[in-house]
PDB file of C-alpha atoms in Angstrom:
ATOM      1  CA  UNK A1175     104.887 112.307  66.542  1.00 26.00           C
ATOM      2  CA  UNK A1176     101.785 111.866  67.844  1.00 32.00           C
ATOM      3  CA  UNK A1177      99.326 114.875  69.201  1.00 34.00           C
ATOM      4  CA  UNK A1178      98.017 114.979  72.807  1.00 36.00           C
ATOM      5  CA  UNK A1179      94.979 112.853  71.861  1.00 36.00           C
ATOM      6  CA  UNK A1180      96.997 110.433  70.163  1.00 37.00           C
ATOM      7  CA  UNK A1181      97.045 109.710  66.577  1.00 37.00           C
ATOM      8  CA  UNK A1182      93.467 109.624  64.764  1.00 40.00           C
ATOM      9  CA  UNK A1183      92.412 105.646  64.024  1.00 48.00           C
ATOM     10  CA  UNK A1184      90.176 105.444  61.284  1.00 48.00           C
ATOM     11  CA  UNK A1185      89.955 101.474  60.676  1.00 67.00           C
ATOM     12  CA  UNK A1186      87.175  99.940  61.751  1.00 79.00           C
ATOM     13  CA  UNK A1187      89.649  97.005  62.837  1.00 88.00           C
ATOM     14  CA  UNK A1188      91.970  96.814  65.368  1.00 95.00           C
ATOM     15  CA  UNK A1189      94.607  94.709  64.185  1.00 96.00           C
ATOM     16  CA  UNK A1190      95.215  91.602  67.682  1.00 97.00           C
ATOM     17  CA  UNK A1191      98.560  89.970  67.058  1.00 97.00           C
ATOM     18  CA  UNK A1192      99.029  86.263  67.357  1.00 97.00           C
ATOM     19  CA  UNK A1193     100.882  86.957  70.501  1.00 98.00           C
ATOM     20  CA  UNK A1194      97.766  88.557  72.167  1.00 98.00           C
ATOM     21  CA  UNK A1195      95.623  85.867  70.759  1.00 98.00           C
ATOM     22  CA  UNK A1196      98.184  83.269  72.818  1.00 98.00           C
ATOM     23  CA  UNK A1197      97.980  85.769  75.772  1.00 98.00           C
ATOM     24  CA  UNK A1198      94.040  84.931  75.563  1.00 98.00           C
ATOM     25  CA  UNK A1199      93.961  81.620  75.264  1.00 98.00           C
ATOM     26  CA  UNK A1200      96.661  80.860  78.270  1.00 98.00           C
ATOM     27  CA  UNK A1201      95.560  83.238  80.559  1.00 98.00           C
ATOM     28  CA  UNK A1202      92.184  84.419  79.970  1.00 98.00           C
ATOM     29  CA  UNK A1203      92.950  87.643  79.667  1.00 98.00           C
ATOM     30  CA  UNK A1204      94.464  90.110  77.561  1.00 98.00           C
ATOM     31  CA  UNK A1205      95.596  93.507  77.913  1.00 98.00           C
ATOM     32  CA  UNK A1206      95.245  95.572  74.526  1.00 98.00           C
ATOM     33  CA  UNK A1207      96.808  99.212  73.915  1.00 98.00           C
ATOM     34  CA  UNK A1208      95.428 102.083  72.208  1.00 98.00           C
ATOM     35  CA  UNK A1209      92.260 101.105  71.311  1.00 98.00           C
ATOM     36  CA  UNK A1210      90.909 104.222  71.098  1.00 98.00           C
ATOM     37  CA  UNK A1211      92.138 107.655  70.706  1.00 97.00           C
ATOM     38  CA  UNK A1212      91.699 109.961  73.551  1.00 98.00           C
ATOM     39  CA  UNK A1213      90.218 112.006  71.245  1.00 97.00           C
ATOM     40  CA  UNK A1214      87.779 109.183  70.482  1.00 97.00           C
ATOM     41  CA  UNK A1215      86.958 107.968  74.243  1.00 98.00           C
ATOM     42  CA  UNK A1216      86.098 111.780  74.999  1.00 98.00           C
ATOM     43  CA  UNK A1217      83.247 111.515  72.093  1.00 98.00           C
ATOM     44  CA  UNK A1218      81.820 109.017  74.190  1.00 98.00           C
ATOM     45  CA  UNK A1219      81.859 111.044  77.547  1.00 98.00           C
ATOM     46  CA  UNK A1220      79.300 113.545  77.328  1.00 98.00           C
ATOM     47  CA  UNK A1221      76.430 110.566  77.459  1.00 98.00           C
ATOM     48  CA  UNK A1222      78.897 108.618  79.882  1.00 98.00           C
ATOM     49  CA  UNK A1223      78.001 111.535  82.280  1.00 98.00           C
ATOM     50  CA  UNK A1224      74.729 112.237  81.502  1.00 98.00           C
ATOM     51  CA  UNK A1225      74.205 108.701  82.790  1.00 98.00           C
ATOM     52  CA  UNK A1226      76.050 109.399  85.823  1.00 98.00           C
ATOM     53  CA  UNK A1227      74.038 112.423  86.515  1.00 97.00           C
ATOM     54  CA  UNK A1228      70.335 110.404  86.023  1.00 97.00           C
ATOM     55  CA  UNK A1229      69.993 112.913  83.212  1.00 98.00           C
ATOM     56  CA  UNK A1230      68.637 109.844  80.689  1.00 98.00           C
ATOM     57  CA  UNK A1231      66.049 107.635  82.749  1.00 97.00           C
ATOM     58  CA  UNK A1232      67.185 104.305  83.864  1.00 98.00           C
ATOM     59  CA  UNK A1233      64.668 101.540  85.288  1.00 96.00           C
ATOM     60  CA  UNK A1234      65.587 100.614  88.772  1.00 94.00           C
ATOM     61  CA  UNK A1235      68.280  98.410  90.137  1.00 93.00           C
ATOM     62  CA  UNK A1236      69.554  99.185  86.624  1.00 96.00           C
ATOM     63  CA  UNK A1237      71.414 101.874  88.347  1.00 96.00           C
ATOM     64  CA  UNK A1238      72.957 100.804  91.516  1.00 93.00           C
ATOM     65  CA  UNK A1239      75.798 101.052  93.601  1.00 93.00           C
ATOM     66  CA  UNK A1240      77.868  97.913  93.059  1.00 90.00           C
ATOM     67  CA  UNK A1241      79.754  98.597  96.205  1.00 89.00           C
ATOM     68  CA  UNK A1242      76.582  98.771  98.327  1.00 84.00           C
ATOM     69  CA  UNK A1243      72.698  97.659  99.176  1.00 83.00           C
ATOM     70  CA  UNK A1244      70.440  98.802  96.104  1.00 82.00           C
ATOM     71  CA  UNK A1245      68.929 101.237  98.756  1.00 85.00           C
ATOM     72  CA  UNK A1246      71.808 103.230  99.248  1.00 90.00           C
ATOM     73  CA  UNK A1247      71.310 106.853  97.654  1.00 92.00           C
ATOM     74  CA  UNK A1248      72.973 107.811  94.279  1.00 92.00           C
ATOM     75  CA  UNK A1249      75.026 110.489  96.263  1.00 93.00           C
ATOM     76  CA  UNK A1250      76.362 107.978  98.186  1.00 93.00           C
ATOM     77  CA  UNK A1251      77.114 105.345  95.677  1.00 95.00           C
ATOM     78  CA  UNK A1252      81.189 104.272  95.772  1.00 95.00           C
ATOM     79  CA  UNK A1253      80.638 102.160  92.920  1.00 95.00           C
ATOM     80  CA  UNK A1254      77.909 103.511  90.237  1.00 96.00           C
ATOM     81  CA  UNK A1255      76.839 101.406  87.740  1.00 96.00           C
ATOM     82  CA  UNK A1256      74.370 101.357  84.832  1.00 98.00           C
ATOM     83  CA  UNK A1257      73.713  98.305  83.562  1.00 98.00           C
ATOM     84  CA  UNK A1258      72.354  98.006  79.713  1.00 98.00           C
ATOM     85  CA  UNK A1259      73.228 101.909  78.542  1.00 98.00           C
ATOM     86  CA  UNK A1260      72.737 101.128  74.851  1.00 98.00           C
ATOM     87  CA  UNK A1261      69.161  99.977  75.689  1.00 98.00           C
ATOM     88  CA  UNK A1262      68.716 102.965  77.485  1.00 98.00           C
ATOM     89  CA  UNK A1263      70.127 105.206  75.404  1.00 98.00           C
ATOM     90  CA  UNK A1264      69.375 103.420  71.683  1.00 98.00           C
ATOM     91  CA  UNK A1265      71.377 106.525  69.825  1.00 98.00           C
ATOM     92  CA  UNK A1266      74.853 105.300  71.336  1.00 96.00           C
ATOM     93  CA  UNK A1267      74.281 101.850  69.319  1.00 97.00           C
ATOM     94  CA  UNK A1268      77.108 101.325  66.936  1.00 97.00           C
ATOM     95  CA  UNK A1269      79.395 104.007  68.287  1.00 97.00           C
ATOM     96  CA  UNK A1270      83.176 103.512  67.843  1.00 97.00           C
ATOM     97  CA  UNK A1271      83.731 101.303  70.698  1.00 98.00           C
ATOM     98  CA  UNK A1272      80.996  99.067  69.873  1.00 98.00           C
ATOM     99  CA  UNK A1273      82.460  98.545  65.752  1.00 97.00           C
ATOM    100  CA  UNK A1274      86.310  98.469  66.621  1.00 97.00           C
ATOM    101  CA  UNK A1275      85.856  95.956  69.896  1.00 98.00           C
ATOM    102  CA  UNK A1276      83.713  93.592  67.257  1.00 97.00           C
ATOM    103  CA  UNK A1277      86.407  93.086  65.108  1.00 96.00           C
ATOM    104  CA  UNK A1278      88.371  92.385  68.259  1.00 98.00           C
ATOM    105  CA  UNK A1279      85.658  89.483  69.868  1.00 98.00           C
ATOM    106  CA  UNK A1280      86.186  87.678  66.636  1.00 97.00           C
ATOM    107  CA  UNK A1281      90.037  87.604  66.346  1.00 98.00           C
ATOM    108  CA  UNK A1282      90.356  87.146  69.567  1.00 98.00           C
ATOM    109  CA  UNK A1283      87.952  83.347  69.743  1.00 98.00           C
ATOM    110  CA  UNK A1284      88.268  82.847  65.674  1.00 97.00           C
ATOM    111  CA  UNK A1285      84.270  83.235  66.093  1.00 97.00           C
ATOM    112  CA  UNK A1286      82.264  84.557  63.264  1.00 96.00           C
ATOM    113  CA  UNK A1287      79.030  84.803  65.107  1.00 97.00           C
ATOM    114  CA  UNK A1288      79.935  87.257  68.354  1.00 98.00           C
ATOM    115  CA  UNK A1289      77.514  89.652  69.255  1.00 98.00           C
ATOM    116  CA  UNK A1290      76.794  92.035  72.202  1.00 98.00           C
ATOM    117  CA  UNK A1291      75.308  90.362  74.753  1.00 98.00           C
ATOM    118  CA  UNK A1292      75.322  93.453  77.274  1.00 98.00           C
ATOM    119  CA  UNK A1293      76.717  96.056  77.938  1.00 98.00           C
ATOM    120  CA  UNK A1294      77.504  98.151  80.871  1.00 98.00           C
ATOM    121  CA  UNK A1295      79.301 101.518  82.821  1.00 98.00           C
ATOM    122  CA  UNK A1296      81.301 101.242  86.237  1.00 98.00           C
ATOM    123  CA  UNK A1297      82.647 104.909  87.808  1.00 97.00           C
ATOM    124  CA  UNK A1298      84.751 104.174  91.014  1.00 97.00           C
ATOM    125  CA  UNK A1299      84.374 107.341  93.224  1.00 96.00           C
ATOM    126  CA  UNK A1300      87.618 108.634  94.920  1.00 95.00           C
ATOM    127  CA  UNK A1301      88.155 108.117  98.388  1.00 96.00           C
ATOM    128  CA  UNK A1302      85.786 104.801  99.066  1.00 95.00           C
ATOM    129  CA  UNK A1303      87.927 101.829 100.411  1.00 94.00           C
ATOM    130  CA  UNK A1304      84.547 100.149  99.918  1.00 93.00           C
ATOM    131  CA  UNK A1305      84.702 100.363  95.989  1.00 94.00           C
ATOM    132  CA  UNK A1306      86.650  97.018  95.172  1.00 93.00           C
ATOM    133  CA  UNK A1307      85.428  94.487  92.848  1.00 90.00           C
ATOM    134  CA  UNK A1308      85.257  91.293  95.256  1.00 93.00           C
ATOM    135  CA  UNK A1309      87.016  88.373  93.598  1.00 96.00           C
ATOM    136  CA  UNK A1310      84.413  86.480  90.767  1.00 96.00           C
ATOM    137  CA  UNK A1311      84.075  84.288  87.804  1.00 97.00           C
ATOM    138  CA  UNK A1312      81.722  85.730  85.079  1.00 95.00           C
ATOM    139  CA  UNK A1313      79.828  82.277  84.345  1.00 94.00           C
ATOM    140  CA  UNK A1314      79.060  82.296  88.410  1.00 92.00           C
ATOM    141  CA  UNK A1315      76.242  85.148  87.871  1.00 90.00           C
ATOM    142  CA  UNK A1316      74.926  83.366  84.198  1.00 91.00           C
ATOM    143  CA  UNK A1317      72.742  80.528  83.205  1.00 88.00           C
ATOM    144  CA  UNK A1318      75.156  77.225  83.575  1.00 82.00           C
ATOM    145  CA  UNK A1319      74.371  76.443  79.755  1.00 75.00           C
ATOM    146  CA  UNK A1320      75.598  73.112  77.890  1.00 65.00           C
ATOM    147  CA  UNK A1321      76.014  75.596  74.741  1.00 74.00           C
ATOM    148  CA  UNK A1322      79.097  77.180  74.195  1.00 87.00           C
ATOM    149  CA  UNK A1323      79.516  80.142  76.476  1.00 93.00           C
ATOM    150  CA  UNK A1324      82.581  81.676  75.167  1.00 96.00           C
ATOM    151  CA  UNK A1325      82.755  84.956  75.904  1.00 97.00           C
ATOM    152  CA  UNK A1326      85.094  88.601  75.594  1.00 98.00           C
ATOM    153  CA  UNK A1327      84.507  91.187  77.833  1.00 98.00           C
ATOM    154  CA  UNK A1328      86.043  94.003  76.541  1.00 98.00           C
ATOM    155  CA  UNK A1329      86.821  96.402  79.418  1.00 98.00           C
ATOM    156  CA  UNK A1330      87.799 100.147  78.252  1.00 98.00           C
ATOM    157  CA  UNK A1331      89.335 102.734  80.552  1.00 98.00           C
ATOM    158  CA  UNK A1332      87.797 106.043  80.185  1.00 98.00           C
ATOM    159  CA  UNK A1333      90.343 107.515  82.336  1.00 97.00           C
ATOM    160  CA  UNK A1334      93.745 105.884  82.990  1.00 98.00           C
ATOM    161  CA  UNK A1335      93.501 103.139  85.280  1.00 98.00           C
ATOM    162  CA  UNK A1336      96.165 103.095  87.683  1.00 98.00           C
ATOM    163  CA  UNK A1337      96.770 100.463  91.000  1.00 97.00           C
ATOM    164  CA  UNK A1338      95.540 103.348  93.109  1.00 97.00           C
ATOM    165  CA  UNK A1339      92.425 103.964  91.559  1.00 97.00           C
ATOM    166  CA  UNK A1340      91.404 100.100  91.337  1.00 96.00           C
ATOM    167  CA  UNK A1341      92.748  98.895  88.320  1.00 98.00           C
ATOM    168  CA  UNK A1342      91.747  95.550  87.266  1.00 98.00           C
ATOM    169  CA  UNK A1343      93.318  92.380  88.384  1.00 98.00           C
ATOM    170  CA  UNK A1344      93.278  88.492  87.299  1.00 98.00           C
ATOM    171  CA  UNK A1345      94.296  85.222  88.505  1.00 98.00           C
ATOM    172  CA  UNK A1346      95.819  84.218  85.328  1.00 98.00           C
ATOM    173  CA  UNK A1347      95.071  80.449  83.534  1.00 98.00           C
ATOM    174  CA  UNK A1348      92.000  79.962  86.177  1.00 98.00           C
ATOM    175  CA  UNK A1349      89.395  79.544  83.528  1.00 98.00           C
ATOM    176  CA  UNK A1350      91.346  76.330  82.729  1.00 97.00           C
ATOM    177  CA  UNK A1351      90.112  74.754  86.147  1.00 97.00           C
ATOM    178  CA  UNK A1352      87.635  71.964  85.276  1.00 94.00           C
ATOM    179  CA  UNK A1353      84.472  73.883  87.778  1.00 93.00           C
ATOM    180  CA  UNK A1354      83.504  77.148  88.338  1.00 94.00           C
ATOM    181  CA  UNK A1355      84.451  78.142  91.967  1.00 95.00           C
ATOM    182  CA  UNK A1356      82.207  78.150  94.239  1.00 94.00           C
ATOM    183  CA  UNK A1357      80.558  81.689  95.141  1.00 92.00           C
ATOM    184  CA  UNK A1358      78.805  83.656  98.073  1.00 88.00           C
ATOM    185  CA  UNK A1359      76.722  86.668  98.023  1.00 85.00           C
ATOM    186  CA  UNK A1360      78.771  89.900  99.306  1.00 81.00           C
ATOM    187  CA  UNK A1361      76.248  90.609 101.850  1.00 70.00           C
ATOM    188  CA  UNK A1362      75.789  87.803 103.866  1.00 61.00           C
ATOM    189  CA  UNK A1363      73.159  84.800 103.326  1.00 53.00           C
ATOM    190  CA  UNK A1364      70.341  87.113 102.351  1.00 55.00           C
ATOM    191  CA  UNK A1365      72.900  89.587 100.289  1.00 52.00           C
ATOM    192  CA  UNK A1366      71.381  88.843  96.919  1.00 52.00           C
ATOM    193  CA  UNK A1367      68.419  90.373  97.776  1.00 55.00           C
ATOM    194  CA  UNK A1368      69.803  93.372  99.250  1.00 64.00           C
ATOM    195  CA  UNK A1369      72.365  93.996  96.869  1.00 66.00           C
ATOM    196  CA  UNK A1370      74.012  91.939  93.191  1.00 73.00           C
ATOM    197  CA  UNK A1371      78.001  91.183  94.428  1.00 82.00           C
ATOM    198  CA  UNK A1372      78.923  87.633  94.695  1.00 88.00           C
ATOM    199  CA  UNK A1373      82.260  86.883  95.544  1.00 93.00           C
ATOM    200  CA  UNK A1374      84.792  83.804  95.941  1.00 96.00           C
ATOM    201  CA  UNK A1375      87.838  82.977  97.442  1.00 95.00           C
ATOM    202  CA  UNK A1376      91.347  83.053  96.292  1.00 97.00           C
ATOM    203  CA  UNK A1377      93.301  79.221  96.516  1.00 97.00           C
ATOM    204  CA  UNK A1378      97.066  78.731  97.399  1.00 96.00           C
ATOM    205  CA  UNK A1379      98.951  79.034  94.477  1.00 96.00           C
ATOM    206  CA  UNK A1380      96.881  81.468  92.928  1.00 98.00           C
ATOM    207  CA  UNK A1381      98.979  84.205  91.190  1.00 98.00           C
ATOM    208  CA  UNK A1382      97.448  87.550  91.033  1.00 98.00           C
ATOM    209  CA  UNK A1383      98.445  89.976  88.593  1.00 98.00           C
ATOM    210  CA  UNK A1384      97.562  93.532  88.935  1.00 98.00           C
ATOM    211  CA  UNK A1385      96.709  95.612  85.035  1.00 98.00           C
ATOM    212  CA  UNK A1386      97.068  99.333  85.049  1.00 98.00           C
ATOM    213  CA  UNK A1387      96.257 100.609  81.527  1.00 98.00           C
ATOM    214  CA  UNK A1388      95.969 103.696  80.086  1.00 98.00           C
ATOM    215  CA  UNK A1389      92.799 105.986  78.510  1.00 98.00           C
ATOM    216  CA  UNK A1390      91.632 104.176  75.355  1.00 98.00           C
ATOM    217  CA  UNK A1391      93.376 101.036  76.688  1.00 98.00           C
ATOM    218  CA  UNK A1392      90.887  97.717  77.346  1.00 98.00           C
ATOM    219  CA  UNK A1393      91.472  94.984  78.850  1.00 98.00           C
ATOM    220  CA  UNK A1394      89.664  91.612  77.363  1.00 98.00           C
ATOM    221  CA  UNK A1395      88.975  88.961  79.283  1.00 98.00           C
ATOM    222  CA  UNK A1396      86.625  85.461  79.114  1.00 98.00           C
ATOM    223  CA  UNK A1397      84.163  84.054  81.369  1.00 97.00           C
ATOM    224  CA  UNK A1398      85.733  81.728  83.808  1.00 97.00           C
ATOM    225  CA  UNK A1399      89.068  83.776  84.722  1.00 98.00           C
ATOM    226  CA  UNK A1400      88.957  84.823  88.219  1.00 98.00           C
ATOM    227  CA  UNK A1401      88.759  88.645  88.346  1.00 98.00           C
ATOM    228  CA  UNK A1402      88.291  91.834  90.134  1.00 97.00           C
ATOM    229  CA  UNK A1403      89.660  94.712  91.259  1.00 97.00           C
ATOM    230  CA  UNK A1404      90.620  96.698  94.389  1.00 96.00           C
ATOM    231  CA  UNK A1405      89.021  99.925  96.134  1.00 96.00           C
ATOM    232  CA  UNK A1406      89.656 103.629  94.726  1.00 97.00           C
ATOM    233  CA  UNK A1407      92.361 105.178  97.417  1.00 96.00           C
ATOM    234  CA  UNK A1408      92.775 108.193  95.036  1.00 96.00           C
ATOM    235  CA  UNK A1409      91.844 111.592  96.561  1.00 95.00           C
ATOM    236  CA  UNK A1410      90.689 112.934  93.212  1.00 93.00           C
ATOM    237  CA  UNK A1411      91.341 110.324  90.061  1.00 93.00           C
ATOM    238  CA  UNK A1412      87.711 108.870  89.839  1.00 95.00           C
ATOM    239  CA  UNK A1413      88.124 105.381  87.513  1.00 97.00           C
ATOM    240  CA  UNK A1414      85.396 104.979  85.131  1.00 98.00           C
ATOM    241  CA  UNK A1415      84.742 101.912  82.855  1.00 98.00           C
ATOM    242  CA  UNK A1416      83.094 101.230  80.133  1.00 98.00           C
ATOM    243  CA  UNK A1417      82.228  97.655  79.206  1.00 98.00           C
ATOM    244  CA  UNK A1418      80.767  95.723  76.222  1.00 98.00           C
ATOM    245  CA  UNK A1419      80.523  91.467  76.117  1.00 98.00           C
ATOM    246  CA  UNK A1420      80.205  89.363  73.441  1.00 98.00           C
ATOM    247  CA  UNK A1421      79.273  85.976  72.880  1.00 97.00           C
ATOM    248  CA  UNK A1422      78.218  83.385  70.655  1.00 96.00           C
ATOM    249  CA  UNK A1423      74.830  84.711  69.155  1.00 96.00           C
ATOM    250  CA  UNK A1424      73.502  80.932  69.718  1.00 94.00           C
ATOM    251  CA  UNK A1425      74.668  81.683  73.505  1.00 94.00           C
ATOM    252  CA  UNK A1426      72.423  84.666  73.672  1.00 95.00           C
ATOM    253  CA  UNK A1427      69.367  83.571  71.843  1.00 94.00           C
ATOM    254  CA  UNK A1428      69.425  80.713  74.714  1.00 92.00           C
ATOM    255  CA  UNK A1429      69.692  83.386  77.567  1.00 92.00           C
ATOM    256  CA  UNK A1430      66.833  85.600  76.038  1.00 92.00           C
ATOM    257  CA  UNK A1431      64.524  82.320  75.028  1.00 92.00           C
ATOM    258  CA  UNK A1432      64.475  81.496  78.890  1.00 89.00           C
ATOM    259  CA  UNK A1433      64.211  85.566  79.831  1.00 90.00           C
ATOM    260  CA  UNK A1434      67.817  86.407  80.860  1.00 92.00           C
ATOM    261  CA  UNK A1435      69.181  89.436  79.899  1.00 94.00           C
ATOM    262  CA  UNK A1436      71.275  90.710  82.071  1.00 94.00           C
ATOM    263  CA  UNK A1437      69.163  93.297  83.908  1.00 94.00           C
ATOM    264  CA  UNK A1438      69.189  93.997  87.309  1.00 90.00           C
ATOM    265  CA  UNK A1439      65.684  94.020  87.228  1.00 91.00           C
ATOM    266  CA  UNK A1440      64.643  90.771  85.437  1.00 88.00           C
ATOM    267  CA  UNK A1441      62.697  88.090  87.628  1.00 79.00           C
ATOM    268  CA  UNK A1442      65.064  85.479  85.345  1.00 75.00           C
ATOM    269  CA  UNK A1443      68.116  86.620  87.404  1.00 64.00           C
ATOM    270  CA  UNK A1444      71.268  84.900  89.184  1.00 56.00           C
ATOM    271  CA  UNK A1445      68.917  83.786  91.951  1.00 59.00           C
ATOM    272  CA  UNK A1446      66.919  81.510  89.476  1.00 59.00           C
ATOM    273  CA  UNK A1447      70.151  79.235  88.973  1.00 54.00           C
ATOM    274  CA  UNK A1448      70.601  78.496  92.691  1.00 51.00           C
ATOM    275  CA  UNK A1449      66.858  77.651  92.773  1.00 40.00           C
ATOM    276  CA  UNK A1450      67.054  75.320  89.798  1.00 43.00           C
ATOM    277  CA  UNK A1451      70.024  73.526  91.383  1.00 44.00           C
ATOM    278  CA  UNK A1452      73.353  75.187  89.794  1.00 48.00           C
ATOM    279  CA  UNK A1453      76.136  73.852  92.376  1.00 47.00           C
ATOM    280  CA  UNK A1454      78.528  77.337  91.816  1.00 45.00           C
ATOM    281  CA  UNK A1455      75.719  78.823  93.948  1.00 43.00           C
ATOM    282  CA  UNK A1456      74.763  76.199  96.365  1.00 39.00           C
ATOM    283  CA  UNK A1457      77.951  75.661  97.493  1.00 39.00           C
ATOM    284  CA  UNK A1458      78.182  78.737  98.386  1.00 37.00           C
ATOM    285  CA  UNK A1459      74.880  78.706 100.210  1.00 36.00           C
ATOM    286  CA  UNK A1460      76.502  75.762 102.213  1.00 34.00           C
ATOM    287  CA  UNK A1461      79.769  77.316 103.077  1.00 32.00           C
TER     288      UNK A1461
END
C-alpha cells in the first residue's frame, strides 16, 4: 500500500501507454497520473516559493500578473507568473520534472529531438474571480513558422487542481482545424502593451471539457488545442503550476536565430508577428 507521499519512482521514464498516445493525437491533450511523487513535487517547492516571494531576482515583465496590467503590484497579483525560472535559477536545470517529462515529449510525438523550449510557474491566488486563463491557442502568441512546430506542454499540478480552484480546461480535437483562430488582446486594442493575455472566442459546437488532476498529476497538451482555465473561487486552496514545453530542437534554433525566446521582456515578442503580417493577430486587430 502506498505511503502518504505515494510510492517512491525511481525511473527516469514514465512509461505513456498507447492509449494516452491516441488520447494525444485525437484530442490534443492528455491527462497523465502520478507523475511525480508528492514526495518528489515538494523537493521542488522550496525554490517554487522563493520565486513567489522575489527572493531570487527576476528581470522585469518576467514576473507579472497574468491576470492583470504589468503595473499592477506583486501584492496584488491574482495570477503570478515567472516566466523562464530555470534561466533564472540555473541550479534547478535537470531536476526530476525536467528528466521524467523528457522521456514523456518523446513518446508522446515519436520525436527524438524534443528539447525545452521554456519553461514557466503560474500560482492562482484564492479568492480572485479575475484569475482565469482567457480561452487561447499556443501557436497564437509564437512565430507562425513553416518548420514543424510540434509541441508538449507538460503542465504539473503542484497542488491538486480541482474545478474550484481553476483547473485546466480544453476544447478537445481543435488543433485539427485547418487555421489558428483568430485572437484579441485581453485588454482592449492597446492591451498588449499594457499587459501579455490574448484571448479568442469559443464556436458552436465546441465541447469543453473541464481536467481536475491531482498533486504530481500533468496534464500534456500541443500547440493548437484551444485551452484555458477558469478563475480561483477557493477561499484558501491557492493552485500553483508548474510548466515545461518542448519542441523540435530545429523549432527552437529558428525562434532563437530570429531572437524569440519566450521572455516577457524580449523586443522579438508576440507584437512582432502582427507587425510582420501574421493573420491570427490581425484579425483580431480587425474584429
Amino acid at each position: 500500500m502506498a505511503e502518504e507521499y505515494g510510492s517512491e519512482v525511481t525511473a527516469e521514464e514514465y512509461q505513456v501507454t498507447a492509449e494516452q498516445r491516441a488520447a494525444f493525437e485525437r484530442d490534443g491533450f492528455v491527462h497523465l497520473p502520478a507523475v511525480l511523487t508528492h514526495r518528489e513535487v515538494d523537493s521542488l517547492v522550496p525554490v517554487y516559493e522563493r520565486f513567489m516571494r522575489q527572493e531570487i531576482a527576476v528581470t522585469g515583465k518576467d514576473f507579472c500578473d497574468m491576470a492583470g496590467t504589468f503595473d499592477r503590484k506583486p501584492e496584488d497579483f491574482s495570477v503570478a507568473n515567472v516566466m523562464l525560472p530555470r534561466k533564472y535559477y540555473p541550479e534547478w536545470q535537470g531536476n526530476v520534472y525536467e528528466r521524467r517529462t523528457a522521456s514523456i515529449a518523446r513518446q508522446l510525438t515519436g520525436e527524438d529531438t524534443m528539447a525545452i523550449d521554456y519553461d514557466q510557474l503560474l500560482a492562482k491566488h484564492p479568492e480572485r474571480p479575475d484569475s482565469q486563463f482567457y480561452w487561447h491557442q499556443d501557436m497564437a502568441y509564437w512565430p507562425p513558422f513553416t518548420s514543424r512546430t510540434t509541441t508538449t506542454t507538460c503542465w504539473l499540478a503542484i497542488d491538486d487542481s480541482t474545478l474550484e480552484n481553476g483547473c485546466m480546461r480544453f476544447v478537445p480535437g481543435t488543433h485539427k482545424e485547418p487555421e489558428v483562430r483568430p485572437h484579441r488582446p485581453a485588454g482592449g486594442s492597446d492591451g498588449r502593451a499594457k499587459a501579455h493575455a490574448l484571448v479568442t472566442e469559443l464556436r458552436e459546437g465546441d465541447e469543453v471539457r473541464y481536467v481536475p488532476i491531482g498533486k504530481g498529476d500533468i496534464t500534456v497538451h500541443n500547440e493548437r488545442v484551444v485551452h484555458g482555465s477558469g478563475p480561483n473561487t477557493s477561499t484558501d486552496s491557492w493552485r500553483r503550476a508548474y510548466i515545461v514545453a518542448y519542441r523540435l530542437q530545429e523549432c527552437i534554433d529558428e525562434e532563437r536565430r530570429i531572437g524569440f525566446d519566450h521572455s516577457h521582456n524580449s523586443e522579438v515578442n508576440w507584437d512582432t508577428w502582427g507587425m510582420a503580417g501574421n493573420p491570427h493577430f490581425l484579425a483580431s486587430r480587425r474584429s
